[in-house]
Amino acid sequence: MNTIINWNVDSEIFWITNSFPVKYYGLFFACGLLLGFYIVKRIYIKEDIPVQDLDNLLVYIVFGTLLGARLGHCFFYEPAYFLKNPIEILLPIKKVGETYKFIGYAGLASHGGTIGVFFAILMYCKKFKVNMLWILDRIAIGVPVTAAFIRFGNFMNSEIYGKPTNGNWGVIFQKDDFIPRHPTQLYEAFSYLLIFTILFIIYKSKIAAKNNGILFGIFLTLLFLARFIIEFFKENQVDFENGMTLNMGQMLSIPFILIGLMIIIWKSSTAHKDFA
C-alpha cells in the first residue's frame, strides 16, 4: 500500500509590512510556550502557589529559551559562519537591494535552549529565594508540550526532516526533493507528548511529592533519550556531521541523559533512606 504524503506548505503565513514575515514556526513556538505556561499555571493553582510568581518566572524562561537556543545553534552547528557574521546571532537581518529584511531565527538548538532555561531558572531562584529542584520538577511537566509544538513548527517549515524511508511510505518535502522521508519532526513531537503524559501521571500519583528533583531527572532522561534514538533516522543538519559516528544532536544528548540518570539515582537513594 502506498502511504506517501506530499508536503509543500508555505512556511510564511503572511507579512507585516514588506520586511517582517509571520511564520508557522514562530506561531507554533509561541503557542507551545503559552500552553506549557498554562499547564504549569494549573499546577501552581492546584498547589496554592501565587500565580504572580509564575508570571515572573515566565519572563526569565522566555529569554533563557530564546537566547540559549540561538547561541546553541550558532556555536554548536555553525560556529565558523557566525563568528564571521556576529551581528546575525541576535539580529537576523540581511540586506536585500536597498532595504534590510528580517529573515527570522531559522537556527534554534534545543540543547542550547535547555541550558538557557536552566540558567534562567537558576537566576530566578537566587533572586527570589525559591527551591530550584521544586521549580524544575514543575517546569519539566510543561516543557515537553512546548518542545512538541516547536517540532510541529519544524514540520510546517519542511525542516529537520528524516532520511529516506527507502519504501513506498513517508513524507515528501517538496521544497527540497521528491524522496519519501521519515517525518522525524512528528516522531519527536509525539514522543514529547508521550513524555508529558508520563510525567503528569507520575506527578498526579504523588510519587515525587516529597522528593524534589525526581521528575526533572526523569524528564532529562526520557526526553534526550528519545532525541538520541530519533537522530538515527534524521538527516544531518550540517556537513561536518557526515563523517561522525554519532551526530552533534546525539553527542549533546548524552550528557543530559547521564545527568538525568544521576539525579534519579541520587533522589531515589535519598527517598529510600528517608523511608528506612
GROMACS .gro file of C-alpha atoms in nm:
model
  276
    1MET     CA    1   0.000   0.000   0.000
    2ASN     CA    2   0.131   0.343  -0.096
    3THR     CA    3   0.125   0.575   0.208
    4ILE     CA    4   0.326   0.868   0.078
    5ILE     CA    5   0.227   1.219   0.185
    6ASN     CA    6   0.328   1.511  -0.035
    7TRP     CA    7   0.411   1.815   0.179
    8ASN     CA    8   0.462   2.161   0.035
    9VAL     CA    9   0.320   2.415   0.279
   10ASP     CA   10   0.439   2.776   0.259
   11SER     CA   11   0.626   2.847   0.584
   12GLU     CA   12   0.511   3.210   0.578
   13ILE     CA   13   0.152   3.276   0.681
   14PHE     CA   14   0.151   3.649   0.599
   15TRP     CA   15   0.376   3.954   0.605
   16ILE     CA   16   0.365   4.254   0.837
   17THR     CA   17   0.468   4.535   0.601
   18ASN     CA   18   0.725   4.419   0.344
   19SER     CA   19   1.001   4.316   0.580
   20PHE     CA   20   0.858   4.109   0.866
   21PRO     CA   21   0.705   3.766   0.788
   22VAL     CA   22   0.481   3.578   1.031
   23LYS     CA   23   0.579   3.212   1.002
   24TYR     CA   24   0.426   2.887   1.120
   25TYR     CA   25   0.740   2.811   1.319
   26GLY     CA   26   0.713   3.127   1.524
   27LEU     CA   27   0.339   3.076   1.572
   28PHE     CA   28   0.383   2.718   1.695
   29PHE     CA   29   0.674   2.825   1.915
   30ALA     CA   30   0.460   3.093   2.081
   31CYS     CA   31   0.160   2.859   2.118
   32GLY     CA   32   0.385   2.594   2.272
   33LEU     CA   33   0.524   2.839   2.528
   34LEU     CA   34   0.175   2.959   2.619
   35LEU     CA   35   0.036   2.606   2.651
   36GLY     CA   36   0.334   2.496   2.861
   37PHE     CA   37   0.280   2.805   3.078
   38TYR     CA   38  -0.089   2.721   3.116
   39ILE     CA   39  -0.009   2.366   3.231
   40VAL     CA   40   0.238   2.486   3.493
   41LYS     CA   41  -0.006   2.760   3.596
   42ARG     CA   42  -0.272   2.497   3.669
   43ILE     CA   43  -0.018   2.315   3.885
   44TYR     CA   44   0.058   2.637   4.075
   45ILE     CA   45  -0.313   2.696   4.134
   46LYS     CA   46  -0.363   2.336   4.247
   47GLU     CA   47  -0.078   2.368   4.496
   48ASP     CA   48  -0.199   2.711   4.611
   49ILE     CA   49   0.114   2.891   4.492
   50PRO     CA   50   0.069   3.260   4.389
   51VAL     CA   51   0.040   3.275   4.011
   52GLN     CA   52   0.228   3.607   4.016
   53ASP     CA   53   0.542   3.406   4.099
   54LEU     CA   54   0.497   3.212   3.776
   55ASP     CA   55   0.446   3.530   3.573
   56ASN     CA   56   0.789   3.649   3.684
   57LEU     CA   57   0.941   3.309   3.608
   58LEU     CA   58   0.790   3.308   3.257
   59VAL     CA   59   0.986   3.620   3.164
   60TYR     CA   60   1.311   3.450   3.271
   61ILE     CA   61   1.224   3.129   3.084
   62VAL     CA   62   1.128   3.300   2.757
   63PHE     CA   63   1.453   3.496   2.744
   64GLY     CA   64   1.655   3.194   2.857
   65THR     CA   65   1.494   2.972   2.593
   66LEU     CA   66   1.543   3.209   2.301
   67LEU     CA   67   1.893   3.321   2.396
   68GLY     CA   68   2.015   2.971   2.480
   69ALA     CA   69   1.859   2.811   2.172
   70ARG     CA   70   2.001   3.077   1.940
   71LEU     CA   71   2.351   3.068   2.089
   72GLY     CA   72   2.338   2.688   2.094
   73HIS     CA   73   2.269   2.670   1.722
   74CYS     CA   74   2.530   2.932   1.633
   75PHE     CA   75   2.812   2.776   1.832
   76PHE     CA   76   2.723   2.405   1.819
   77TYR     CA   77   2.633   2.383   1.449
   78GLU     CA   78   2.768   2.685   1.257
   79PRO     CA   79   3.045   2.849   1.462
   80ALA     CA   80   3.260   2.947   1.164
   81TYR     CA   81   2.980   3.137   0.989
   82PHE     CA   82   2.854   3.324   1.294
   83LEU     CA   83   3.200   3.418   1.418
   84LYS     CA   84   3.238   3.594   1.082
   85ASN     CA   85   2.885   3.740   1.100
   86PRO     CA   86   2.828   3.803   1.473
   87ILE     CA   87   2.552   4.058   1.419
   88GLU     CA   88   2.329   3.782   1.278
   89ILE     CA   89   2.345   3.585   1.604
   90LEU     CA   90   2.092   3.808   1.779
   91LEU     CA   91   1.980   4.027   1.490
   92PRO     CA   92   1.896   3.803   1.190
   93ILE     CA   93   1.863   4.061   0.917
   94LYS     CA   94   2.006   4.073   0.567
   95LYS     CA   95   2.031   4.349   0.312
   96VAL     CA   96   1.812   4.288   0.009
   97GLY     CA   97   1.857   4.559  -0.251
   98GLU     CA   98   1.835   4.892  -0.071
   99THR     CA   99   1.649   4.766   0.235
  100TYR     CA  100   1.712   4.529   0.523
  101LYS     CA  101   1.479   4.237   0.583
  102PHE     CA  102   1.418   4.033   0.894
  103ILE     CA  103   1.489   3.671   0.792
  104GLY     CA  104   1.380   3.511   1.119
  105TYR     CA  105   1.558   3.291   1.368
  106ALA     CA  106   1.594   2.990   1.140
  107GLY     CA  107   1.852   2.834   1.371
  108LEU     CA  108   1.748   2.737   1.724
  109ALA     CA  109   1.904   2.441   1.904
  110SER     CA  110   1.701   2.256   2.167
  111HIS     CA  111   2.011   2.161   2.366
  112GLY     CA  112   2.110   2.525   2.390
  113GLY     CA  113   1.754   2.614   2.483
  114THR     CA  114   1.762   2.362   2.768
  115ILE     CA  115   2.086   2.509   2.901
  116GLY     CA  116   1.943   2.860   2.867
  117VAL     CA  117   1.628   2.767   3.061
  118PHE     CA  118   1.835   2.603   3.336
  119PHE     CA  119   2.045   2.915   3.390
  120ALA     CA  120   1.738   3.138   3.370
  121ILE     CA  121   1.568   2.934   3.644
  122LEU     CA  122   1.890   2.939   3.847
  123MET     CA  123   1.897   3.321   3.830
  124TYR     CA  124   1.528   3.336   3.922
  125CYS     CA  125   1.571   3.107   4.223
  126LYS     CA  126   1.868   3.304   4.352
  127LYS     CA  127   1.679   3.632   4.325
  128PHE     CA  128   1.350   3.514   4.475
  129LYS     CA  129   1.495   3.254   4.719
  130VAL     CA  130   1.299   2.958   4.579
  131ASN     CA  131   1.379   2.584   4.589
  132MET     CA  132   1.527   2.519   4.244
  133LEU     CA  133   1.452   2.146   4.229
  134TRP     CA  134   1.088   2.213   4.319
  135ILE     CA  135   1.057   2.456   4.028
  136LEU     CA  136   1.246   2.232   3.786
  137ASP     CA  137   1.002   1.948   3.861
  138ARG     CA  138   0.700   2.164   3.775
  139ILE     CA  139   0.857   2.323   3.469
  140ALA     CA  140   0.961   1.977   3.345
  141ILE     CA  141   0.595   1.882   3.312
  142GLY     CA  142   0.515   2.170   3.076
  143VAL     CA  143   0.836   2.176   2.869
  144PRO     CA  144   0.767   1.860   2.661
  145VAL     CA  145   0.444   2.016   2.533
  146THR     CA  146   0.634   2.328   2.427
  147ALA     CA  147   0.901   2.111   2.262
  148ALA     CA  148   0.631   1.916   2.075
  149PHE     CA  149   0.481   2.234   1.930
  150ILE     CA  150   0.824   2.352   1.821
  151ARG     CA  151   0.868   2.028   1.625
  152PHE     CA  152   0.522   2.075   1.470
  153GLY     CA  153   0.655   2.414   1.357
  154ASN     CA  154   0.960   2.244   1.206
  155PHE     CA  155   0.726   2.011   1.016
  156MET     CA  156   0.530   2.306   0.878
  157ASN     CA  157   0.861   2.458   0.768
  158SER     CA  158   0.973   2.132   0.598
  159GLU     CA  159   1.294   2.135   0.801
  160ILE     CA  160   1.487   1.895   1.028
  161TYR     CA  161   1.335   1.602   0.841
  162GLY     CA  162   1.450   1.242   0.826
  163LYS     CA  163   1.644   1.015   0.599
  164PRO     CA  164   1.478   0.838   0.304
  165THR     CA  165   1.247   0.554   0.405
  166ASN     CA  166   1.355   0.351   0.101
  167GLY     CA  167   0.998   0.234   0.057
  168ASN     CA  168   0.656   0.341  -0.064
  169TRP     CA  169   0.576   0.532   0.253
  170GLY     CA  170   0.690   0.852   0.419
  171VAL     CA  171   0.660   1.225   0.362
  172ILE     CA  172   0.791   1.402   0.051
  173PHE     CA  173   0.910   1.750   0.148
  174GLN     CA  174   0.874   1.902  -0.196
  175LYS     CA  175   1.065   2.218  -0.110
  176ASP     CA  176   1.388   2.015  -0.119
  177ASP     CA  177   1.334   1.696  -0.319
  178PHE     CA  178   1.083   1.425  -0.412
  179ILE     CA  179   1.213   1.145  -0.189
  180PRO     CA  180   0.983   0.985   0.073
  181ARG     CA  181   1.142   1.055   0.411
  182HIS     CA  182   1.092   0.983   0.779
  183PRO     CA  183   0.887   1.270   0.930
  184THR     CA  184   1.123   1.288   1.227
  185GLN     CA  185   0.970   1.617   1.338
  186LEU     CA  186   0.647   1.428   1.408
  187TYR     CA  187   0.835   1.137   1.568
  188GLU     CA  188   0.984   1.382   1.815
  189ALA     CA  189   0.662   1.578   1.869
  190PHE     CA  190   0.456   1.272   1.959
  191SER     CA  191   0.739   1.132   2.171
  192TYR     CA  192   0.741   1.455   2.371
  193LEU     CA  193   0.365   1.444   2.420
  194LEU     CA  194   0.402   1.087   2.549
  195ILE     CA  195   0.675   1.204   2.790
  196PHE     CA  196   0.443   1.481   2.910
  197THR     CA  197   0.175   1.220   2.981
  198ILE     CA  198   0.420   1.001   3.175
  199LEU     CA  199   0.546   1.293   3.382
  200PHE     CA  200   0.194   1.415   3.455
  201ILE     CA  201   0.085   1.067   3.568
  202ILE     CA  202   0.388   1.044   3.799
  203TYR     CA  203   0.310   1.391   3.935
  204LYS     CA  204  -0.057   1.303   3.996
  205SER     CA  205   0.041   0.978   4.170
  206LYS     CA  206   0.233   1.188   4.428
  207ILE     CA  207   0.539   0.963   4.390
  208ALA     CA  208   0.750   1.276   4.356
  209ALA     CA  209   0.562   1.488   4.611
  210LYS     CA  210   0.830   1.466   4.883
  211ASN     CA  211   1.127   1.405   4.658
  212ASN     CA  212   1.209   1.726   4.472
  213GLY     CA  213   1.414   1.666   4.160
  214ILE     CA  214   1.294   1.318   4.062
  215LEU     CA  215   1.057   1.449   3.793
  216PHE     CA  216   1.331   1.666   3.649
  217GLY     CA  217   1.565   1.367   3.634
  218ILE     CA  218   1.303   1.155   3.456
  219PHE     CA  219   1.234   1.443   3.218
  220LEU     CA  220   1.600   1.480   3.118
  221THR     CA  221   1.647   1.106   3.074
  222LEU     CA  222   1.334   1.038   2.868
  223LEU     CA  223   1.338   1.349   2.651
  224PHE     CA  224   1.702   1.329   2.548
  225LEU     CA  225   1.692   0.951   2.513
  226ALA     CA  226   1.406   0.998   2.265
  227ARG     CA  227   1.608   1.265   2.089
  228PHE     CA  228   1.916   1.037   2.078
  229ILE     CA  229   1.720   0.749   1.921
  230ILE     CA  230   1.530   0.960   1.667
  231GLU     CA  231   1.855   1.118   1.548
  232PHE     CA  232   1.940   0.782   1.383
  233PHE     CA  233   1.652   0.847   1.140
  234LYS     CA  234   1.728   1.216   1.087
  235GLU     CA  235   1.933   1.383   0.817
  236ASN     CA  236   2.240   1.562   0.946
  237GLN     CA  237   2.185   1.935   0.983
  238VAL     CA  238   2.536   2.047   0.887
  239ASP     CA  239   2.803   1.897   0.662
  240PHE     CA  240   3.065   1.832   0.930
  241GLU     CA  241   2.833   1.570   1.087
  242ASN     CA  242   2.855   1.344   0.780
  243GLY     CA  243   3.176   1.175   0.891
  244MET     CA  244   3.071   1.132   1.254
  245THR     CA  245   2.955   0.803   1.410
  246LEU     CA  246   2.716   0.999   1.631
  247ASN     CA  247   2.590   1.334   1.508
  248MET     CA  248   2.601   1.657   1.707
  249GLY     CA  249   2.246   1.614   1.838
  250GLN     CA  250   2.331   1.272   1.980
  251MET     CA  251   2.661   1.384   2.131
  252LEU     CA  252   2.490   1.677   2.301
  253SER     CA  253   2.210   1.450   2.427
  254ILE     CA  254   2.441   1.207   2.609
  255PRO     CA  255   2.539   1.446   2.894
  256PHE     CA  256   2.173   1.530   2.957
  257ILE     CA  257   2.080   1.161   2.971
  258LEU     CA  258   2.362   1.090   3.217
  259ILE     CA  259   2.272   1.389   3.435
  260GLY     CA  260   1.909   1.275   3.438
  261LEU     CA  261   2.007   0.922   3.541
  262MET     CA  262   2.234   1.055   3.816
  263ILE     CA  263   1.952   1.271   3.952
  264ILE     CA  264   1.711   0.975   3.950
  265ILE     CA  265   1.965   0.754   4.132
  266TRP     CA  266   2.050   1.030   4.380
  267LYS     CA  267   1.688   1.116   4.464
  268SER     CA  268   1.581   0.751   4.471
  269SER     CA  269   1.856   0.664   4.720
  270THR     CA  270   1.760   0.966   4.930
  271ALA     CA  271   1.397   0.859   4.931
  272HIS     CA  272   1.499   0.504   5.029
  273LYS     CA  273   1.699   0.634   5.325
  274ASP     CA  274   1.411   0.854   5.436
  275PHE     CA  275   1.174   0.560   5.412
  276ALA     CA  276   1.411   0.333   5.606
   0.00000   0.00000   0.00000
